[in-house]
Short mmCIF file of C-alpha atoms and ligand atoms in Angstrom, two decimals:
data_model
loop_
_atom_site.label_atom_id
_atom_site.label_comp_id
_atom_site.label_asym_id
_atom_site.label_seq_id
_atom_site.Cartn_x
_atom_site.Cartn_y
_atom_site.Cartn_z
CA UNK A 11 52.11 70.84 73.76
CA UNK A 12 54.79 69.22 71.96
CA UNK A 13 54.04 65.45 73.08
CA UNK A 14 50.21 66.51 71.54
CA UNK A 15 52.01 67.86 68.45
CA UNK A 16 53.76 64.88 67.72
CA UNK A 17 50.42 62.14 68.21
CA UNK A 18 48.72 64.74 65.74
CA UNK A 19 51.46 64.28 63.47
CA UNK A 20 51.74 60.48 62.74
CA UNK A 21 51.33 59.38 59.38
CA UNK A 22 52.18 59.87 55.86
CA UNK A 23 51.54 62.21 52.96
CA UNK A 24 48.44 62.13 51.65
CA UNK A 25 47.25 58.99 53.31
CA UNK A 26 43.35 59.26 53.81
CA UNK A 27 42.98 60.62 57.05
CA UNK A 28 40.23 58.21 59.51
CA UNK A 29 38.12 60.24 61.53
CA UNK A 30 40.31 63.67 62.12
CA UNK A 31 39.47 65.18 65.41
CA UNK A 32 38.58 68.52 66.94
CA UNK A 33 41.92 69.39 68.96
CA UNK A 34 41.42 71.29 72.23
CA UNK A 35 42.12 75.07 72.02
CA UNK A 36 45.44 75.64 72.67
CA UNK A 37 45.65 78.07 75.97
CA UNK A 38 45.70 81.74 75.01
CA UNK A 39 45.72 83.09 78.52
CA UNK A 40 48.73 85.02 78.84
CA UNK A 41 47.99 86.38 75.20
CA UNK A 42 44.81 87.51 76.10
CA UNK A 43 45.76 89.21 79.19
CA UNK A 44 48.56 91.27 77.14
CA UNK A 45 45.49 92.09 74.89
CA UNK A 46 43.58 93.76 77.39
CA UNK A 47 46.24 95.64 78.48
CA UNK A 48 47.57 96.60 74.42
CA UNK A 49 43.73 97.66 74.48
CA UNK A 50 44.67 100.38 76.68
CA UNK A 51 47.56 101.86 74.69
CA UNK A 52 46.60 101.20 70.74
CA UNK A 53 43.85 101.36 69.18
CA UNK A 54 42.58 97.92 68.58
CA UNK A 55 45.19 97.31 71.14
CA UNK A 56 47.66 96.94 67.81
CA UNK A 57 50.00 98.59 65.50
CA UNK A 58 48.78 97.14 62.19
CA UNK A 59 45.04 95.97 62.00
CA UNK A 60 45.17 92.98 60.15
CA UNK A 61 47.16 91.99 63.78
CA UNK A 62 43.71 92.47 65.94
CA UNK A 63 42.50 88.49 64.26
CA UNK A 64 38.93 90.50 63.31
CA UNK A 65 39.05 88.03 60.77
CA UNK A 66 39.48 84.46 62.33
CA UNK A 67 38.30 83.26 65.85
CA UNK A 68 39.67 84.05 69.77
CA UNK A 69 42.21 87.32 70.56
CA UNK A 70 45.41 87.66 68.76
CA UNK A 71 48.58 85.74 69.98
CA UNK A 72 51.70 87.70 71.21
CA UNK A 73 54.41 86.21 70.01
CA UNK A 74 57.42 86.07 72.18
CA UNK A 75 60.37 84.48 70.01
CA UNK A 76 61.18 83.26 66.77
CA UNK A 77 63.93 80.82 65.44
CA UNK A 78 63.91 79.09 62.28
CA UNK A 79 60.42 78.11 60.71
CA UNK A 80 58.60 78.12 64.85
CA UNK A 81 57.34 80.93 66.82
CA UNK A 82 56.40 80.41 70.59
CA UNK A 83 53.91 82.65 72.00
CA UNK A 84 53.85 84.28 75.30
CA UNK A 85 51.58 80.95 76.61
CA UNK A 86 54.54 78.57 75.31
CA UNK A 87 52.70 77.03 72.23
CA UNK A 88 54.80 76.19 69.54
CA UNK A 89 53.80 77.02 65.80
CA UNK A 90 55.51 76.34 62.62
CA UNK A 91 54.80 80.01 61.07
CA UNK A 92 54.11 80.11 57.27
CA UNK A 93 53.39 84.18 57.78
CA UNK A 94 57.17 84.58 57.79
CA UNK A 95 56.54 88.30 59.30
CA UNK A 96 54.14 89.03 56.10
CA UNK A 97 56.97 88.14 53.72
CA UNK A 98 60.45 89.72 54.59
CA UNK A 99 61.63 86.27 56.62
CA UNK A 100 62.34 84.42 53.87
CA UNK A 101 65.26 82.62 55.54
CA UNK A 102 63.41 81.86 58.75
CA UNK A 103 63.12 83.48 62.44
CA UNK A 104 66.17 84.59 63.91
CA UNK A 105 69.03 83.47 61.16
CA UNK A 106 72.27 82.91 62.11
CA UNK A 107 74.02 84.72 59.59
CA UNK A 108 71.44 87.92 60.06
CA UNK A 109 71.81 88.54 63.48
CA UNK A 110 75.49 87.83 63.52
CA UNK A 111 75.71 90.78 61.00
CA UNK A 112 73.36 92.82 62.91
CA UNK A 113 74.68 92.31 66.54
CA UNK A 114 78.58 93.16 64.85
CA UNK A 115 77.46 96.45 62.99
CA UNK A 116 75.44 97.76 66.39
CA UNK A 117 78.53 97.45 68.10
CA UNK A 118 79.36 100.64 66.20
CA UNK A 119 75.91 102.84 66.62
CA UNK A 120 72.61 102.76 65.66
CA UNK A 121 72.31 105.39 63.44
CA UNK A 122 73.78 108.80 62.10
CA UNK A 123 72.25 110.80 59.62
CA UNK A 124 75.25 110.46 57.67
CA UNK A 125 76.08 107.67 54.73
CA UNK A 126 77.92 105.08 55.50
CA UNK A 127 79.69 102.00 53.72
CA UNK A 128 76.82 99.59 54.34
CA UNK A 129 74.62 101.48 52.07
CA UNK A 130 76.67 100.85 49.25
CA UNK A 131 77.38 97.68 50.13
CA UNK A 132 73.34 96.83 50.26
CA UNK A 133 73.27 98.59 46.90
CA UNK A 134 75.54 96.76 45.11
CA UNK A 135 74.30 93.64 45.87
CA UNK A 136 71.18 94.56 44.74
CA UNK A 137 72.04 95.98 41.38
CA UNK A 138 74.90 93.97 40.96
CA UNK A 139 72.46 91.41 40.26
CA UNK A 140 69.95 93.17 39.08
CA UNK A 141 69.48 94.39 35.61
CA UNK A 142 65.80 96.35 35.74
CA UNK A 143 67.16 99.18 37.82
CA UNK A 144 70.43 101.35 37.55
CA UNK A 145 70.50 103.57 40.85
CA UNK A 146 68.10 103.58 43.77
CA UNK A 147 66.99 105.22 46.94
CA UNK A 148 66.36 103.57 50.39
CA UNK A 149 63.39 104.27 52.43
CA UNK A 150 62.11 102.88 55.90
CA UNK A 151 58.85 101.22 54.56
CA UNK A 152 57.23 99.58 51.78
CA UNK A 153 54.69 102.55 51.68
CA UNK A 154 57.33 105.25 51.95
CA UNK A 155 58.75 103.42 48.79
CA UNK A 156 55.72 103.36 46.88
CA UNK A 157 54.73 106.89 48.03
CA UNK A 158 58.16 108.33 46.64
CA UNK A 159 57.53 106.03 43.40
CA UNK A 160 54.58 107.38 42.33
CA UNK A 161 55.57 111.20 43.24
CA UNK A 162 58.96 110.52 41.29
CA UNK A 163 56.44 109.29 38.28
CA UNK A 164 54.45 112.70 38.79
CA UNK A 165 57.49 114.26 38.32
CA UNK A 166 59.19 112.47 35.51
CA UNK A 167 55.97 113.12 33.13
CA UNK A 168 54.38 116.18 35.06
CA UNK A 169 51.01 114.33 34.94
CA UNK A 170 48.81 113.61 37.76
CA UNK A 171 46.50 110.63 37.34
CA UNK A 172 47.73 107.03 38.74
CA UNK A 173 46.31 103.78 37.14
CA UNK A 174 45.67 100.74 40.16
CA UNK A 175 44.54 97.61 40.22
CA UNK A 176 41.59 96.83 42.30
CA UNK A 177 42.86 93.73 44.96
CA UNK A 178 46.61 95.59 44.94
CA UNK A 179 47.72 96.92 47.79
CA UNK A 180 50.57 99.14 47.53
CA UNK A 181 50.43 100.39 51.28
CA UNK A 182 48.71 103.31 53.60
CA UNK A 183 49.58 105.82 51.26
CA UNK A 184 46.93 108.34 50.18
CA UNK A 185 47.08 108.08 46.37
CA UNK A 186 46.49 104.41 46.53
CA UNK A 187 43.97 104.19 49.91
CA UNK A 188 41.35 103.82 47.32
CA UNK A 189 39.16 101.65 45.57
CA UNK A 190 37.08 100.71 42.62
CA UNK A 191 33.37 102.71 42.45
CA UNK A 192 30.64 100.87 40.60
CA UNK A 193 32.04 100.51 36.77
CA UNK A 194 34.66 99.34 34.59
CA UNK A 195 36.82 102.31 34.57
CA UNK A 196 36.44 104.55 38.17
CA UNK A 197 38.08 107.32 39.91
CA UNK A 198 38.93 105.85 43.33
CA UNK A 199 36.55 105.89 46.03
CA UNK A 200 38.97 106.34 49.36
CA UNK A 201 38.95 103.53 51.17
CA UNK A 202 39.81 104.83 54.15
CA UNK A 203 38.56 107.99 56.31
CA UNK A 204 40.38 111.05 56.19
CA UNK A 205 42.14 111.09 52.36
CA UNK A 206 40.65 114.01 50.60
CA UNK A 207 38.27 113.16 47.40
CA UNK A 208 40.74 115.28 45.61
CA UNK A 209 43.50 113.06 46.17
CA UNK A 210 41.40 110.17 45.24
CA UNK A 211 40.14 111.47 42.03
CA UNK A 212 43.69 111.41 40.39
CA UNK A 213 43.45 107.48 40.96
CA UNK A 214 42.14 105.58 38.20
CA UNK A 215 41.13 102.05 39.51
CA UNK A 216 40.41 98.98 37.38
CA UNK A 217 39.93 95.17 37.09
CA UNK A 218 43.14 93.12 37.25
CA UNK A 219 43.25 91.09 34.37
CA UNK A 220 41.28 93.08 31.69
CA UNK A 221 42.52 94.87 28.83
CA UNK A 222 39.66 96.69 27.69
CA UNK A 223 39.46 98.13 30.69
CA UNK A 224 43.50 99.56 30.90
CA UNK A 225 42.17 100.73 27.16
CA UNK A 226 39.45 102.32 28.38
CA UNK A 227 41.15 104.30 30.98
CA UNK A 228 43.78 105.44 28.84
CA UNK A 229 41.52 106.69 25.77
CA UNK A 230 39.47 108.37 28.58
CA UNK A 231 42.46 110.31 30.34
CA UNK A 232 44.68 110.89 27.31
CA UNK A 233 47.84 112.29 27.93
CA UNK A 234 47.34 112.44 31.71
CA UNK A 235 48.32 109.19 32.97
CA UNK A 236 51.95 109.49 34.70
CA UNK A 237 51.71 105.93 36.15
CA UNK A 238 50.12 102.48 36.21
CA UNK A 239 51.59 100.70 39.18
CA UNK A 240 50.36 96.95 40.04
CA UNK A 241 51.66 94.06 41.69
CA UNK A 242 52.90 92.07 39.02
CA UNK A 243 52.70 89.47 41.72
CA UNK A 244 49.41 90.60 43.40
CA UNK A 245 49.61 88.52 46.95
CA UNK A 246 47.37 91.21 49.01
CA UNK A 247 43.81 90.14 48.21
CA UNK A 248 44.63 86.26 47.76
CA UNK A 249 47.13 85.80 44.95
CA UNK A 250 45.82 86.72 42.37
CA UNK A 251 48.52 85.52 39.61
CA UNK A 252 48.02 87.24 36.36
CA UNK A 253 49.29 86.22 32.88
CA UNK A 254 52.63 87.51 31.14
CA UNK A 255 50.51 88.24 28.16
CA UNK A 256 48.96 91.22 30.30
CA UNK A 257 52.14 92.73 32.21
CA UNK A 258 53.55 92.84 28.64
CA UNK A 259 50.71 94.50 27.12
CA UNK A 260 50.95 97.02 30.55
CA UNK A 261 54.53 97.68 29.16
CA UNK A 262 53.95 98.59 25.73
CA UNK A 263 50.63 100.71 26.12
CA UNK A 264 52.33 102.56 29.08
CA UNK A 265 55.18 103.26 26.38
CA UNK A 266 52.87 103.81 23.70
CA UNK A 267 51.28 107.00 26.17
CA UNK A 268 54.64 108.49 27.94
CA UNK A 269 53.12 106.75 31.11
CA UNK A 270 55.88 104.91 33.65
CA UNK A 271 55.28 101.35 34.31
CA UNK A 272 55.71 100.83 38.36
CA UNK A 273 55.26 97.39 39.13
CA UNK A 274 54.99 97.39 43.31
CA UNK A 275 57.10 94.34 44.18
CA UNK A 276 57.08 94.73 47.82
CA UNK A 277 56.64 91.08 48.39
CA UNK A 278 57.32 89.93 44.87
CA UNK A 279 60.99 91.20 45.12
CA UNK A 280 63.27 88.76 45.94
CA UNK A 281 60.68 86.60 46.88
CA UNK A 282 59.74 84.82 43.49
CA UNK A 283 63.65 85.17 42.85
CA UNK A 284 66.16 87.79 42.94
CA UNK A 285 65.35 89.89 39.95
CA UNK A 286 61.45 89.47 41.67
CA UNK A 287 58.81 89.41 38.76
CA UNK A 288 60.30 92.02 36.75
CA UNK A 289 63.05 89.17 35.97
CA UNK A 290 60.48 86.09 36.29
CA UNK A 291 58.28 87.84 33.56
CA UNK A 292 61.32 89.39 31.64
CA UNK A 293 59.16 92.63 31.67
CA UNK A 294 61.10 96.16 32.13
CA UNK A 295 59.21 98.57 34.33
CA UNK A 296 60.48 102.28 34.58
CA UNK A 297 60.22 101.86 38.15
CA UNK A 298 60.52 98.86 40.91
CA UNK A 299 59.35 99.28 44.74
CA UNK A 300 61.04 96.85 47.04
CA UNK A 301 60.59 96.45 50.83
CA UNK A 302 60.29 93.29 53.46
CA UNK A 303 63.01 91.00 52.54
CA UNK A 304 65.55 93.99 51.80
CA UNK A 305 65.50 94.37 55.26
CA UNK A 306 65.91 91.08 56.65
CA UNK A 307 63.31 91.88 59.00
CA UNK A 308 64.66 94.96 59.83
CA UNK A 309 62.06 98.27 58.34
CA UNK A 310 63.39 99.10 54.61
CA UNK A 311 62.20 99.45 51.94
CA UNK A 312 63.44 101.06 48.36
CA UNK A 313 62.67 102.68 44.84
CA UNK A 314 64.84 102.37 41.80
CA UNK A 315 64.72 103.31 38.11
CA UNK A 316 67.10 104.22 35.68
CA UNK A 317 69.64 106.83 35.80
CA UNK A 318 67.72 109.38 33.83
CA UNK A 319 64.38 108.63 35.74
CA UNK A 320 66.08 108.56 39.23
CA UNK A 321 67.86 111.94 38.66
CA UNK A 322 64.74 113.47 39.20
CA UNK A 323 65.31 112.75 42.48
CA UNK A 324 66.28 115.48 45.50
CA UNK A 325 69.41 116.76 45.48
CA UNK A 326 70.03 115.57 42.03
CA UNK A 327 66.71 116.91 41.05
CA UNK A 328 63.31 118.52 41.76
CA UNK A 329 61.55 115.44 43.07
CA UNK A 330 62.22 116.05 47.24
CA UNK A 331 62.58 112.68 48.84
CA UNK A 332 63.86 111.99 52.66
CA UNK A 333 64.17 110.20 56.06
CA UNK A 334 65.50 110.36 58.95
CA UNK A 335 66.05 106.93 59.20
CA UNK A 336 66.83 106.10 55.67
CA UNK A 337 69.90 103.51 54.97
CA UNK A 338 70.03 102.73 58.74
CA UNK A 339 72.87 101.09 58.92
CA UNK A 340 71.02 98.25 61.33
CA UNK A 341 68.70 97.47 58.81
CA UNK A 342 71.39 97.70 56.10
CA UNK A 343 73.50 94.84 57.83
CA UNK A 344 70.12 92.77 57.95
CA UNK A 345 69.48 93.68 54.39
CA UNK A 346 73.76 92.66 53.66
CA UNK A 347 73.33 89.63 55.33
CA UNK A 348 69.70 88.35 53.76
CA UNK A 349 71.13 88.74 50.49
CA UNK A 350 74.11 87.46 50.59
CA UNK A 351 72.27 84.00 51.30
CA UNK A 352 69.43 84.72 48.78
CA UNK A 353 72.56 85.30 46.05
CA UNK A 354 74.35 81.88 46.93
CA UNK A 355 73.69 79.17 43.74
CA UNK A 356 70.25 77.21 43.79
CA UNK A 357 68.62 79.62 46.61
CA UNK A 358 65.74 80.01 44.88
CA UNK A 359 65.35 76.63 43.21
CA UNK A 360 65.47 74.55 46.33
CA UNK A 361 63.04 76.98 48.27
CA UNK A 362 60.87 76.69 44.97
CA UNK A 363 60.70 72.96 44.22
CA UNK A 364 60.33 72.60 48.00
CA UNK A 365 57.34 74.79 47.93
CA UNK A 366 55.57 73.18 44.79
CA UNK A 367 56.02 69.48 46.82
CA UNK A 368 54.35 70.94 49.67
CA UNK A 369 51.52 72.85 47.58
CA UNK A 370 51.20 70.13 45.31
CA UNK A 371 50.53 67.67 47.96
CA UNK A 372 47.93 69.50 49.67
CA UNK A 373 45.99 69.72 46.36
CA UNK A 374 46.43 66.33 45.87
CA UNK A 375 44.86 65.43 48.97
CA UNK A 376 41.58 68.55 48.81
CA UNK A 377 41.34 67.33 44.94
CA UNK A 378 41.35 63.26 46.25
CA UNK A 379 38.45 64.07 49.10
CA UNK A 380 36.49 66.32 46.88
CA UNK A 381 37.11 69.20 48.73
CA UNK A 382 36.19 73.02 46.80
CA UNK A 383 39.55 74.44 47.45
CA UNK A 384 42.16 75.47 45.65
CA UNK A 385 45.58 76.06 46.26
CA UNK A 386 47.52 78.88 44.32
CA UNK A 387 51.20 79.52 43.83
CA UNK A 388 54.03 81.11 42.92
CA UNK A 389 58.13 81.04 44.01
CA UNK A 390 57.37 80.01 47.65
CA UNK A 391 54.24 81.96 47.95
CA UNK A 392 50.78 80.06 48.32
CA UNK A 393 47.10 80.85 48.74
CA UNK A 394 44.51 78.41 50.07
CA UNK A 395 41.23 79.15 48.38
CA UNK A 396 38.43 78.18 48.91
CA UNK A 397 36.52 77.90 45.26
CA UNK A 398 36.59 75.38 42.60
CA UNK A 399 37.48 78.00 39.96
CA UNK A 400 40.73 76.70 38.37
CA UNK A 401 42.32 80.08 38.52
CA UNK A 402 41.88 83.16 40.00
CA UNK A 403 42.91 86.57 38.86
CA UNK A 404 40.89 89.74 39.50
CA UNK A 405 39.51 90.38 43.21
CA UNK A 406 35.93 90.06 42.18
CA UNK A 407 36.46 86.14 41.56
CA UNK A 408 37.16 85.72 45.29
CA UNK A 409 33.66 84.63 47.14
CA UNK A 410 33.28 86.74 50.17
CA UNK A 411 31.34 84.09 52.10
CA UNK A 412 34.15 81.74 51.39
CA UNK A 413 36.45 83.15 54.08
CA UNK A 414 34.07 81.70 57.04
CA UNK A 415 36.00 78.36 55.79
CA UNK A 416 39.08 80.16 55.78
CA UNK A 417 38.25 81.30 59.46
CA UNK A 418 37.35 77.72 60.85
CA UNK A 419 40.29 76.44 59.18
CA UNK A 420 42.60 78.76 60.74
CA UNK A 421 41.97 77.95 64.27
CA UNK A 422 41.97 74.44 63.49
CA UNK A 423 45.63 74.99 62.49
CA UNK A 424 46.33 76.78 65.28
CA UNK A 425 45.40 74.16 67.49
CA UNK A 426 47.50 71.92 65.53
CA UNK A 427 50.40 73.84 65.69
CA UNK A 428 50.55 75.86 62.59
CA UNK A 429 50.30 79.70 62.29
CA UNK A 430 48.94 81.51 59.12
CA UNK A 431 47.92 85.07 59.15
CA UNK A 432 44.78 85.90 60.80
CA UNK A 433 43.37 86.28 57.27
CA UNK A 434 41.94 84.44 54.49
CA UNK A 435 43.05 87.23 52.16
CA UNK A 436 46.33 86.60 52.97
CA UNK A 437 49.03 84.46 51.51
CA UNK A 438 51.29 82.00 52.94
CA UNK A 439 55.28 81.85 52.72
CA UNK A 440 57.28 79.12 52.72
CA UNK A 441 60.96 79.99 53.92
CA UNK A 442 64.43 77.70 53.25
CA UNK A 443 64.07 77.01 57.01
CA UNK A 444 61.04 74.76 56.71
CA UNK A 445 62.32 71.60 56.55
CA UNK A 446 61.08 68.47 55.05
CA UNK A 447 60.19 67.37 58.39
CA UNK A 448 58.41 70.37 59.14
CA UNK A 449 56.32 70.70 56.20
CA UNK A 450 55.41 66.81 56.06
CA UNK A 451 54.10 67.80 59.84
CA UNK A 452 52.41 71.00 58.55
CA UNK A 453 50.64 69.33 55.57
CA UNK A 454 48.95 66.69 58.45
CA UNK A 455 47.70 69.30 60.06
CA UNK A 456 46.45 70.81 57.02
CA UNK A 457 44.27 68.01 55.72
CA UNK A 458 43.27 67.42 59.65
CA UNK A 459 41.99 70.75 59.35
CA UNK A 460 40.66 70.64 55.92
CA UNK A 461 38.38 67.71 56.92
CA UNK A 462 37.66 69.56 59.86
CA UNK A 463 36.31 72.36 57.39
CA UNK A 464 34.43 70.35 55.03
CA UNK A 465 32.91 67.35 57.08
CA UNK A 466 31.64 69.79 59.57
CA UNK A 467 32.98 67.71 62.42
CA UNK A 468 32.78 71.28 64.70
CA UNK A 469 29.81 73.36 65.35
N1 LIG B 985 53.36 97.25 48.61
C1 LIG B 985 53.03 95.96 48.75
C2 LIG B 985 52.87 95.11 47.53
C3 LIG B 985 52.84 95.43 50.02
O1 LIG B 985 52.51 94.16 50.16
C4 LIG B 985 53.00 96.27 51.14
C5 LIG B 985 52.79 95.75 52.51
O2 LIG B 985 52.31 94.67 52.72
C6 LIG B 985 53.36 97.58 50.93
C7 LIG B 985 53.53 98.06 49.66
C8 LIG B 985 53.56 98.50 52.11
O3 LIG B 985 54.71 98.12 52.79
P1 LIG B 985 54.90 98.51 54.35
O4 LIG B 985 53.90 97.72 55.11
O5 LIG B 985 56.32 98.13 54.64
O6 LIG B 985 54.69 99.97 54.43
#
């Protein structure tokens, strides 16, 4: 595998590429026999869906370790891995300095029920740097974060109704399962079995991107908004970057109305630099969600506010709020030890300018062949489209039949030794382990694959 890796990989940037070549499938036997047996004990034989590869060709790869920017699966092929766990590795598989911290605080137990010194530790170094929020709460998951966000935002303004963003996803949560019915300005239609139509009519879903639409919503349901939450980063449905000029007009008509201002930064959060897009925009939301890269790849996530809006919360106040497994100290020590390298001077502006060189390239090179894809970014995220629409910013710009590309070019990246997620809604992440080296190899196998995808060379 690695001697083919290395033929494929001759050349330099953005040199036309002569007659690019199907590669042989890579061997996904052990992988498929794991399948068949995960098939008997999950449904889907998974525990997230997006895992099952519905979306792209052949059975889903079990992966069997990680270390730095590669994964090997459990048939020994080696991929450099821009999924990065969906977001939280942003330092790379298996970092030194993580599992160092990790390994030394297990020594002690796993967990107590009780606090302990490494939540305040995490804490600080979040606020300490941080000047959007004032106090916080850990939670286990993303979701759990969100879902505790928007019932402290109930509470806060005793309304009910939530305003979304269609193409956000804010988790599995039942308030936000839902999406947009025919119109500008819809209650949610559940977009999943099993949430009640009650709990979907107090969600208000609309456009990204569109101000008439947020104005519509709030004339309509006056005095009954408690939240709009978004993405200020949206990276679930493609990323689908939207302008300052919009967050900030989501800030003042949510003051303007008593209504709380949640932006979901999930993956935005320390992603697209410490302070996430709150401090990227400058914008002040009443509340922030954080998850992934908190936890170093460990499950946390967390909600945090001011001190007046987070007082609200159980035992201070009414709000209740728990977990077993909150503040685990194993996932604190991840969460210690992520940061601690994300704080350290030019983090984010090496990851960043070594992102834009690899992004920028690979537009360079679709742009140069003619190619109708686009590549979007932000921080060290990325999105390949496939469109020749110069931007991108409400989920209804994204061409449905446009992901068959996506899915051809995936397993020709595979093959080549490069592992996406097994989506073309999904966005890529570029950690401070990919090397130059690494990247210069990805981007070959990118416009390989690219010319793959647009000269039709397989049937
Ligand atoms: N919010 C956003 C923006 C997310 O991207 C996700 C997960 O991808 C979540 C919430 C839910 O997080 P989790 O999967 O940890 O529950």
């Amino acid at each position: 595998m690695l001697e083919s890796i290395k033929k494929i990989f001759s050349g330099s940037d953005e040199e036309p590429l002569v007659n690019s070549t199907v590669k042989p499938e890579i061997s996904r036997e052990k992988s498929a026999e794991l399948y068949e047996k995960s098939k008997t004990y999950f449904p889907g034989g998974v525990n997230s869906p997006v895992r099952a590869f519905k979306s792209v060709y052949g059975t889903p790869l079990f992966i069997q370790r990680g270390d730095g920017c590669f994964l090997w699966d459990a048939d020994g092929n080696q991929f450099i891995d821009f999924c990065a766990s969906w977001g939280p590795l942003i330092l790379g598989h298996n970092h030194p300095a993580v599992r160092e911290k990790v390994i030394e605080v297990m020594q002690n137990g796993m967990s107590f029920g009780a606090p302990t010194a490494l939540e305040n530790q995490l804490a600080e170094l979040i606020l300490k740097h941080n000047k959007f929020i004032k106090k916080l709460r850990f939670t286990s998951s993303g979701t759990e974060a969100v879902m505790s966000a928007v019932r402290l935002a109930r509470g806060y303004t005793k309304r009910d109704k939530i305003i979304k963003f269609e193409g956000c996803y804010h988790g599995h949560l039942d308030a936000l399962l839902v999406k947009a019915g025919s119109g500008l300005v819809t209650f949610g239609e559940t977009s999943s079995a099993g949430i009640p139509k009650s709990v979907a009519d107090e969600t208000i879903v609309i456009p990204l991107n569109n101000i008439g639409a947020v104005e519509q919503a709030f004339e309509q349901f006056k005095d009954q908004i408690a939240a709009v939450i978004i993405e200020p980063v949206p990276a679930n449905n493609g990323l689908l970057l939207q302008t300052k000029e919009f967050l900030d007009f989501l800030r003042s008509i949510c003051t303007k109305n008593k209504s709380l201002l949640i932006f979901d930064e999930v993956i935005s959060g320390f992603r697209v630099g410490f302070e996430g897009a709150a401090g990227y925009f400058d914008i002040q939301p009443d509340i922030i969600t954080y998850g992934k890269i908190i936890g170093g790849g460990l499950p946390v996530g967390m909600y945090g506010a001011s001190e007046e809006i987070m007082s609200m919360i159980s035992p201070e106040g009414p709000v209740y709020q728990a977990g077993t497994l909150s503040g685990n100290p194993v996932a604190m020590a991840a969460g210690i030890a992520q940061l601690t390298e994300l704080s350290k001077s030019n983090f984010y502006k090496d990851l960043n300018t070594k992102t834009s060189e690899f992004v920028e390239s690979i537009q360079r090179y679709a742009t140069a062949n003619n190619y109708k894809f686009k590549v979007f970014t932000i921080g060290s995220i990325f999105w390949f489209a496939f469109t020749d629409l110069e931007s991108i910013s409400c989920a209804e710009d994204i061409d449905p039949a446009s992901m068959e590309k996506f899915k051809m070019m995936h397993r020709e990246l595979l093959n080549r030794g490069i592992y996406f997620g097994p989506s073309g809604y999904e966005v890529g992440f570029v950690s401070s382990a990919h090397s130059k080296t690494e990247l210069e190899k990805a981007k070959r196998a990118i416009f390989e694959s690219l010319d793959i995808v647009f000269k039709g060379q397989r049937a």
